[in-house]
């Protein structure tokens, strides 16, 4: 069903500002859960208007903007409703609107890794095509024709034929609790983990460039005359033919683990070449350094489970959020500092996992808002 983008943007803006009414909240939840286009708008706006990156952007903005400019933008975007209903201070409203104006004027702001989706996040993998159309991809067999190509989705894997150009960019969005494989035009396979995103051209010509946020395992087809480049939020991985894992779930830190072949990580703080079995963790402002990586543990997600060895419950909770599409709140510092050694099966029921977690570490748990928010607390 078609949606009015401006109406969705207004609802999402009110949700972020904390001024959305219960009725509109229910409407937004239904739209995001059942309409891929609405979910795409929700995801884009949450990426741009929430998190640490938006705070740093706000610090660079003037304290206020001319009132006439604010009202004009609000009228053009049909968002005047938020100005009348918001419970925030006037300064906060102006600041939020200024952020929106800034993003409209400067759309090239550096992308960030997707955060954990909400409880009403999209249930299926979504394909966004260059012509603006979106398709939900299931685990069965699908075939459809669009933008001059025939797309086939079979057993959780997408491929296509028919041509295209490097300028035709498509996007795959994988929701929490899912994973998906994309076979690119050169034969390269990209396996995306939960809550991840892949941007790619429908055809490769002189270059083989893609963009990934989240986590993915790549098996790159070797072509000596066309290097393969993976753009991450803060760095670029350059390869010829190899298999490796990238992880950008932590917005300020990116990890690359090489399984076979050779890759080079290119950053603003220096470049580094990896050998098989090596990994690198990069944070902007610090020179990247290679270390010996645990390949089996890092790639366990490809085999259907997550492996933990002396892992803090704080880090385990982040995996739980991506696997179960819930929000996890640590009620005290001690709960997050508990160390957990076991595994989490991707298809395992949440309650079953929590019982095992509780038996191993000193925590209690309780749910809020049905089953969408989980509280973990320390148990002396």
Short mmCIF file of C-alpha atoms in Angstrom, two decimals:
data_model
loop_
_atom_site.label_atom_id
_atom_site.label_comp_id
_atom_site.label_asym_id
_atom_site.label_seq_id
_atom_site.Cartn_x
_atom_site.Cartn_y
_atom_site.Cartn_z
CA UNK A 1 0.00 0.00 0.00
CA UNK A 2 1.46 3.44 -0.95
CA UNK A 3 2.31 5.76 1.92
CA UNK A 4 2.63 9.53 2.18
CA UNK A 5 6.34 10.09 2.95
CA UNK A 6 5.71 13.49 4.53
CA UNK A 7 3.08 12.03 6.85
CA UNK A 8 5.45 9.25 7.93
CA UNK A 9 8.28 11.75 8.46
CA UNK A 10 6.02 13.85 10.69
CA UNK A 11 5.09 10.84 12.82
CA UNK A 12 8.71 9.71 13.15
CA UNK A 13 9.86 13.22 14.04
CA UNK A 14 7.22 13.38 16.79
CA UNK A 15 8.30 9.94 18.00
CA UNK A 16 11.93 11.05 18.26
CA UNK A 17 10.93 14.27 20.02
CA UNK A 18 8.78 12.31 22.49
CA UNK A 19 5.59 14.18 21.60
CA UNK A 20 3.73 11.51 19.64
CA UNK A 21 0.22 10.72 20.87
CA UNK A 22 -0.78 7.15 21.81
CA UNK A 23 -3.07 6.99 18.77
CA UNK A 24 -0.36 8.17 16.36
CA UNK A 25 2.14 5.81 18.01
CA UNK A 26 -0.13 2.86 17.22
CA UNK A 27 -0.55 4.12 13.65
CA UNK A 28 3.22 4.45 13.18
CA UNK A 29 3.84 1.01 14.65
CA UNK A 30 1.37 -0.58 12.22
CA UNK A 31 2.83 1.25 9.22
CA UNK A 32 6.45 0.38 10.04
CA UNK A 33 5.62 -3.24 10.74
CA UNK A 34 3.64 -3.84 7.56
CA UNK A 35 4.98 -1.42 4.94
CA UNK A 36 8.58 -1.61 3.66
CA UNK A 37 8.56 2.01 2.46
CA UNK A 38 7.42 3.25 5.87
CA UNK A 39 10.11 1.17 7.57
CA UNK A 40 12.76 2.62 5.23
CA UNK A 41 11.72 6.15 6.20
CA UNK A 42 11.70 5.21 9.91
CA UNK A 43 15.19 3.67 9.68
CA UNK A 44 16.65 6.59 7.72
CA UNK A 45 15.34 9.22 10.13
CA UNK A 46 16.39 7.32 13.25
CA UNK A 47 19.89 6.96 11.83
CA UNK A 48 20.12 10.66 11.15
CA UNK A 49 18.36 12.09 14.18
CA UNK A 50 19.35 9.81 17.07
CA UNK A 51 22.60 8.60 18.63
CA UNK A 52 25.96 10.08 19.45
CA UNK A 53 26.62 11.31 15.90
CA UNK A 54 23.64 13.67 15.93
CA UNK A 55 24.77 15.10 19.26
CA UNK A 56 28.17 15.98 17.81
CA UNK A 57 26.47 17.50 14.78
CA UNK A 58 24.22 19.64 16.99
CA UNK A 59 27.25 21.05 18.78
CA UNK A 60 28.40 22.53 15.46
CA UNK A 61 25.06 24.25 14.79
CA UNK A 62 24.03 27.73 15.92
CA UNK A 63 22.00 27.83 19.12
CA UNK A 64 18.99 29.12 17.22
CA UNK A 65 17.76 29.75 13.71
CA UNK A 66 15.52 32.62 12.56
CA UNK A 67 11.96 31.90 13.57
CA UNK A 68 10.71 32.66 10.07
CA UNK A 69 12.99 29.98 8.65
CA UNK A 70 11.81 27.43 11.18
CA UNK A 71 8.15 28.13 10.44
CA UNK A 72 8.75 28.04 6.69
CA UNK A 73 10.43 24.67 6.83
CA UNK A 74 7.76 23.36 9.18
CA UNK A 75 5.02 24.50 6.81
CA UNK A 76 6.71 23.03 3.75
CA UNK A 77 7.19 19.70 5.51
CA UNK A 78 3.70 19.71 7.05
CA UNK A 79 5.13 19.42 10.51
CA UNK A 80 3.52 22.40 12.20
CA UNK A 81 1.59 19.95 14.35
CA UNK A 82 4.73 19.11 16.29
CA UNK A 83 5.38 22.74 17.22
CA UNK A 84 1.98 23.01 18.89
CA UNK A 85 2.07 19.67 20.70
CA UNK A 86 5.67 19.32 21.82
CA UNK A 87 6.39 19.24 25.53
CA UNK A 88 10.03 20.10 24.91
CA UNK A 89 11.39 23.56 25.50
CA UNK A 90 11.28 26.04 22.63
CA UNK A 91 15.06 25.85 22.32
CA UNK A 92 14.93 22.06 22.00
CA UNK A 93 12.29 22.26 19.27
CA UNK A 94 14.34 24.78 17.32
CA UNK A 95 17.42 22.63 17.71
CA UNK A 96 15.66 19.51 16.43
CA UNK A 97 14.24 21.37 13.44
CA UNK A 98 17.65 22.88 12.76
CA UNK A 99 19.08 19.37 12.65
CA UNK A 100 16.49 18.38 10.05
CA UNK A 101 17.31 21.48 7.99
CA UNK A 102 21.01 20.68 8.22
CA UNK A 103 20.47 17.14 6.97
CA UNK A 104 18.35 18.34 4.06
CA UNK A 105 21.06 20.81 3.01
CA UNK A 106 24.00 18.44 3.59
CA UNK A 107 22.84 14.89 2.72
CA UNK A 108 26.43 13.60 2.39
CA UNK A 109 26.87 13.39 6.17
CA UNK A 110 28.86 10.23 6.94
CA UNK A 111 26.64 7.14 7.39
CA UNK A 112 26.62 5.25 10.67
CA UNK A 113 26.03 1.66 11.62
CA UNK A 114 22.40 0.74 12.10
CA UNK A 115 21.29 0.45 15.69
CA UNK A 116 19.15 -2.32 17.01
CA UNK A 117 15.66 -2.21 15.54
CA UNK A 118 12.59 -1.57 17.66
CA UNK A 119 10.13 -4.26 18.70
CA UNK A 120 8.02 -3.37 15.67
CA UNK A 121 10.90 -3.49 13.19
CA UNK A 122 10.38 -4.98 9.76
CA UNK A 123 9.86 -8.74 9.99
CA UNK A 124 11.32 -9.63 6.57
CA UNK A 125 14.45 -8.80 4.62
CA UNK A 126 13.82 -5.76 2.42
CA UNK A 127 15.23 -4.97 -1.04
CA UNK A 128 15.16 -1.32 -2.13
CA UNK A 129 15.68 -0.78 -5.86
CA UNK A 130 17.00 2.30 -7.73
CA UNK A 131 13.52 3.20 -9.00
CA UNK A 132 12.25 3.58 -5.43
CA UNK A 133 10.31 0.33 -5.24
CA UNK A 134 10.75 -2.04 -2.30
CA UNK A 135 10.25 -5.80 -2.06
CA UNK A 136 10.06 -8.05 0.98
CA UNK A 137 12.18 -11.18 0.60
CA UNK A 138 11.21 -14.40 2.34
CA UNK A 139 12.89 -17.74 2.94
CA UNK A 140 11.03 -19.50 0.11
CA UNK A 141 11.26 -19.01 -3.65
CA UNK A 142 10.43 -15.69 -5.27
CA UNK A 143 10.97 -14.26 -8.74
CA UNK A 144 10.09 -10.80 -10.02
CA UNK A 145 11.11 -8.40 -12.77
CA UNK A 146 12.15 -4.81 -12.03
CA UNK A 147 14.54 -2.13 -13.39
CA UNK A 148 15.36 -4.32 -16.38
CA UNK A 149 16.45 -7.32 -14.27
CA UNK A 150 14.97 -10.61 -13.17
CA UNK A 151 15.48 -11.07 -9.42
CA UNK A 152 15.43 -14.48 -7.76
CA UNK A 153 15.25 -15.11 -4.03
CA UNK A 154 15.76 -18.77 -3.16
CA UNK A 155 16.35 -20.23 0.32
CA UNK A 156 17.52 -16.93 1.79
CA UNK A 157 19.74 -15.93 -1.15
CA UNK A 158 19.25 -13.18 -3.74
CA UNK A 159 20.63 -13.20 -7.28
CA UNK A 160 19.64 -11.43 -10.49
CA UNK A 161 20.34 -11.21 -14.21
CA UNK A 162 19.60 -8.78 -17.00
CA UNK A 163 22.25 -6.10 -16.83
CA UNK A 164 22.24 -2.65 -15.32
CA UNK A 165 24.87 0.00 -14.62
CA UNK A 166 27.22 0.91 -11.79
CA UNK A 167 25.12 3.98 -11.07
CA UNK A 168 22.03 1.86 -10.30
CA UNK A 169 22.39 1.34 -6.56
CA UNK A 170 20.20 -1.07 -4.60
CA UNK A 171 20.01 -1.73 -0.86
CA UNK A 172 19.35 -4.84 1.22
CA UNK A 173 18.17 -4.28 4.80
CA UNK A 174 18.26 -7.30 7.13
CA UNK A 175 16.08 -6.93 10.26
CA UNK A 176 16.95 -8.21 13.74
CA UNK A 177 16.78 -11.99 14.08
CA UNK A 178 17.46 -12.69 10.40
CA UNK A 179 20.42 -13.25 8.09
CA UNK A 180 20.58 -13.23 4.30
CA UNK A 181 22.95 -13.91 1.38
CA UNK A 182 23.42 -11.68 -1.67
CA UNK A 183 25.25 -12.94 -4.75
CA UNK A 184 26.78 -9.97 -6.54
CA UNK A 185 27.22 -9.71 -10.36
CA UNK A 186 30.85 -10.94 -10.26
CA UNK A 187 30.00 -14.04 -8.24
CA UNK A 188 31.03 -12.58 -4.86
CA UNK A 189 28.80 -13.72 -2.01
CA UNK A 190 27.92 -11.49 0.92
CA UNK A 191 26.29 -13.11 3.96
CA UNK A 192 24.64 -10.42 6.09
CA UNK A 193 24.02 -10.90 9.80
CA UNK A 194 21.03 -9.51 11.71
CA UNK A 195 20.40 -5.73 11.75
CA UNK A 196 22.74 -5.12 8.82
CA UNK A 197 22.63 -3.18 5.57
CA UNK A 198 24.27 -3.62 2.16
CA UNK A 199 24.36 -1.02 -0.62
CA UNK A 200 25.52 -2.32 -4.01
CA UNK A 201 25.34 -1.60 -7.77
CA UNK A 202 23.26 -3.84 -10.00
CA UNK A 203 26.31 -4.28 -12.25
CA UNK A 204 30.08 -3.91 -11.99
CA UNK A 205 32.03 -2.14 -14.76
CA UNK A 206 35.40 -0.56 -13.97
CA UNK A 207 35.03 -0.85 -10.21
CA UNK A 208 33.68 -3.32 -7.63
CA UNK A 209 32.58 -1.14 -4.75
CA UNK A 210 29.94 -1.88 -2.10
CA UNK A 211 28.99 -0.38 1.27
CA UNK A 212 28.24 -2.36 4.46
CA UNK A 213 27.05 -1.44 7.93
CA UNK A 214 26.37 -4.05 10.59
CA UNK A 215 28.10 -7.42 10.15
CA UNK A 216 28.82 -9.49 7.06
CA UNK A 217 30.98 -12.36 5.83
CA UNK A 218 32.30 -12.01 2.27
CA UNK A 219 33.69 -14.56 -0.13
CA UNK A 220 35.12 -12.36 -2.89
CA UNK A 221 35.54 -13.57 -6.48
CA UNK A 222 39.13 -13.01 -7.58
CA UNK A 223 39.74 -10.61 -10.46
CA UNK A 224 43.29 -9.33 -10.81
CA UNK A 225 42.38 -6.22 -12.80
CA UNK A 226 39.45 -5.09 -10.63
CA UNK A 227 40.09 -4.85 -6.89
CA UNK A 228 37.07 -5.28 -4.65
CA UNK A 229 36.41 -2.52 -2.10
CA UNK A 230 34.09 -2.58 0.89
CA UNK A 231 33.31 0.83 2.29
CA UNK A 232 32.62 0.87 6.03
CA UNK A 233 31.45 3.96 7.94
CA UNK A 234 35.03 5.03 8.75
CA UNK A 235 37.32 2.92 6.58
CA UNK A 236 37.68 0.89 3.38
CA UNK A 237 38.64 -2.78 3.00
CA UNK A 238 40.47 -3.52 -0.27
CA UNK A 239 40.82 -7.09 -1.53
CA UNK A 240 41.57 -9.08 -4.70
CA UNK A 241 40.11 -12.48 -3.82
CA UNK A 242 39.55 -13.64 -0.28
CA UNK A 243 37.09 -14.44 2.51
CA UNK A 244 36.73 -12.19 5.54
CA UNK A 245 34.32 -10.79 8.13
CA UNK A 246 33.48 -7.14 8.83
CA UNK A 247 31.66 -5.85 11.90
CA UNK A 248 30.53 -2.24 12.42
CA UNK A 249 27.81 -2.77 15.03
CA UNK A 250 29.70 -0.52 17.45
CA UNK A 251 29.34 2.91 15.92
CA UNK A 252 32.81 4.11 16.94
CA UNK A 253 34.68 0.87 16.27
CA UNK A 254 35.08 -1.33 13.21
CA UNK A 255 36.46 -4.87 13.17
CA UNK A 256 37.79 -6.88 10.24
CA UNK A 257 38.84 -10.54 10.49
CA UNK A 258 40.59 -12.27 7.61
CA UNK A 259 39.93 -15.97 7.03
CA UNK A 260 41.73 -16.57 3.72
CA UNK A 261 43.68 -14.49 1.21
CA UNK A 262 44.81 -10.96 1.92
CA UNK A 263 43.07 -7.66 2.65
CA UNK A 264 44.20 -4.13 3.33
CA UNK A 265 42.33 -1.80 5.65
CA UNK A 266 42.53 1.82 4.50
CA UNK A 267 41.88 4.48 7.16
CA UNK A 268 42.54 8.16 7.81
CA UNK A 269 44.97 7.07 10.55
CA UNK A 270 47.06 4.71 8.43
CA UNK A 271 46.70 1.50 6.43
CA UNK A 272 47.32 -2.07 7.54
CA UNK A 273 47.70 -5.37 5.69
CA UNK A 274 46.21 -8.51 7.25
CA UNK A 275 47.33 -12.12 6.92
CA UNK A 276 44.95 -15.11 7.32
CA UNK A 277 43.89 -15.52 10.94
CA UNK A 278 44.61 -11.90 11.78
CA UNK A 279 42.06 -9.28 12.79
CA UNK A 280 42.08 -5.53 13.26
CA UNK A 281 39.95 -3.24 15.38
CA UNK A 282 39.86 0.35 14.18
CA UNK A 283 38.63 3.46 15.95
CA UNK A 284 38.96 6.89 14.27
CA UNK A 285 41.83 8.85 15.74
CA UNK A 286 43.90 5.76 16.54
CA UNK A 287 46.27 3.88 14.24
CA UNK A 288 44.90 0.41 13.37
CA UNK A 289 46.83 -2.55 14.77
CA UNK A 290 46.59 -6.21 13.78
CA UNK A 291 46.23 -9.04 16.29
CA UNK A 292 45.58 -12.78 16.25
CA UNK A 293 41.84 -13.35 15.85
CA UNK A 294 39.67 -16.25 16.99
CA UNK A 295 38.20 -17.18 13.60
CA UNK A 296 35.90 -19.94 14.88
CA UNK A 297 34.37 -17.70 17.54
CA UNK A 298 34.01 -14.66 15.29
CA UNK A 299 32.37 -16.62 12.48
CA UNK A 300 30.07 -18.75 14.65
CA UNK A 301 27.11 -16.58 13.61
CA UNK A 302 27.44 -18.03 10.08
CA UNK A 303 26.77 -21.49 11.53
CA UNK A 304 23.62 -20.39 13.33
CA UNK A 305 24.80 -19.42 16.80
CA UNK A 306 26.82 -16.86 18.77
CA UNK A 307 29.76 -18.03 20.85
CA UNK A 308 30.73 -16.30 24.11
CA UNK A 309 33.90 -16.88 26.12
CA UNK A 310 34.24 -14.73 29.22
CA UNK A 311 32.03 -12.13 27.53
CA UNK A 312 30.46 -9.37 29.61
CA UNK A 313 26.68 -9.45 29.92
CA UNK A 314 26.80 -5.90 28.58
CA UNK A 315 28.14 -7.21 25.27
CA UNK A 316 25.86 -10.26 25.35
CA UNK A 317 22.85 -7.95 25.74
CA UNK A 318 23.73 -6.22 22.45
CA UNK A 319 23.64 -9.57 20.66
CA UNK A 320 20.31 -10.34 22.34
CA UNK A 321 18.86 -7.08 21.00
CA UNK A 322 19.86 -7.95 17.44
CA UNK A 323 18.74 -11.56 17.70
CA UNK A 324 15.39 -11.06 19.41
CA UNK A 325 14.44 -7.55 18.24
CA UNK A 326 14.04 -6.28 21.80
CA UNK A 327 15.48 -3.52 23.92
CA UNK A 328 17.68 -4.67 26.82
CA UNK A 329 18.20 -2.37 29.81
CA UNK A 330 20.90 -3.04 32.41
CA UNK A 331 19.45 -1.82 35.70
CA UNK A 332 22.85 -1.62 37.40
CA UNK A 333 26.53 -1.67 36.51
CA UNK A 334 27.15 -5.02 38.23
CA UNK A 335 24.70 -6.80 35.92
CA UNK A 336 26.65 -5.72 32.84
CA UNK A 337 30.00 -6.71 34.35
CA UNK A 338 29.06 -10.37 34.85
CA UNK A 339 31.03 -12.70 32.54
CA UNK A 340 29.21 -15.27 30.45
CA UNK A 341 30.70 -18.32 28.69
CA UNK A 342 28.29 -20.32 26.55
CA UNK A 343 26.38 -19.78 23.32
CA UNK A 344 23.15 -18.38 21.94
CA UNK A 345 21.39 -20.33 19.22
CA UNK A 346 19.76 -18.06 16.64
CA UNK A 347 16.48 -19.98 16.71
CA UNK A 348 16.42 -20.46 20.48
CA UNK A 349 13.46 -19.10 22.42
CA UNK A 350 14.31 -16.01 24.45
CA UNK A 351 12.89 -17.40 27.70
CA UNK A 352 14.99 -20.55 27.33
CA UNK A 353 18.15 -18.53 26.79
CA UNK A 354 17.40 -16.30 29.77
CA UNK A 355 16.98 -19.32 32.04
CA UNK A 356 20.41 -20.58 30.98
CA UNK A 357 21.93 -17.11 31.34
CA UNK A 358 20.51 -16.80 34.85
CA UNK A 359 21.92 -20.21 35.83
CA UNK A 360 25.44 -19.18 34.78
CA UNK A 361 25.69 -15.55 35.94
CA UNK A 362 24.19 -13.65 38.86
CA UNK A 363 21.34 -11.81 37.21
CA UNK A 364 17.57 -11.60 37.42
CA UNK A 365 15.33 -10.48 34.58
CA UNK A 366 11.88 -9.08 34.02
CA UNK A 367 9.94 -7.80 31.02
CA UNK A 368 8.33 -4.42 30.47
CA UNK A 369 5.75 -3.39 27.86
CA UNK A 370 4.81 -6.97 27.09
CA UNK A 371 7.94 -8.59 25.76
CA UNK A 372 9.56 -5.67 23.94
CA UNK A 373 11.74 -4.36 26.80
CA UNK A 374 13.90 -6.62 28.97
CA UNK A 375 15.48 -5.54 32.26
CA UNK A 376 18.58 -7.31 33.60
CA UNK A 377 19.63 -6.70 37.21
CA UNK A 378 22.42 -8.03 39.43
CA UNK A 379 21.52 -10.84 41.83
CA UNK A 380 23.84 -10.85 44.90
#
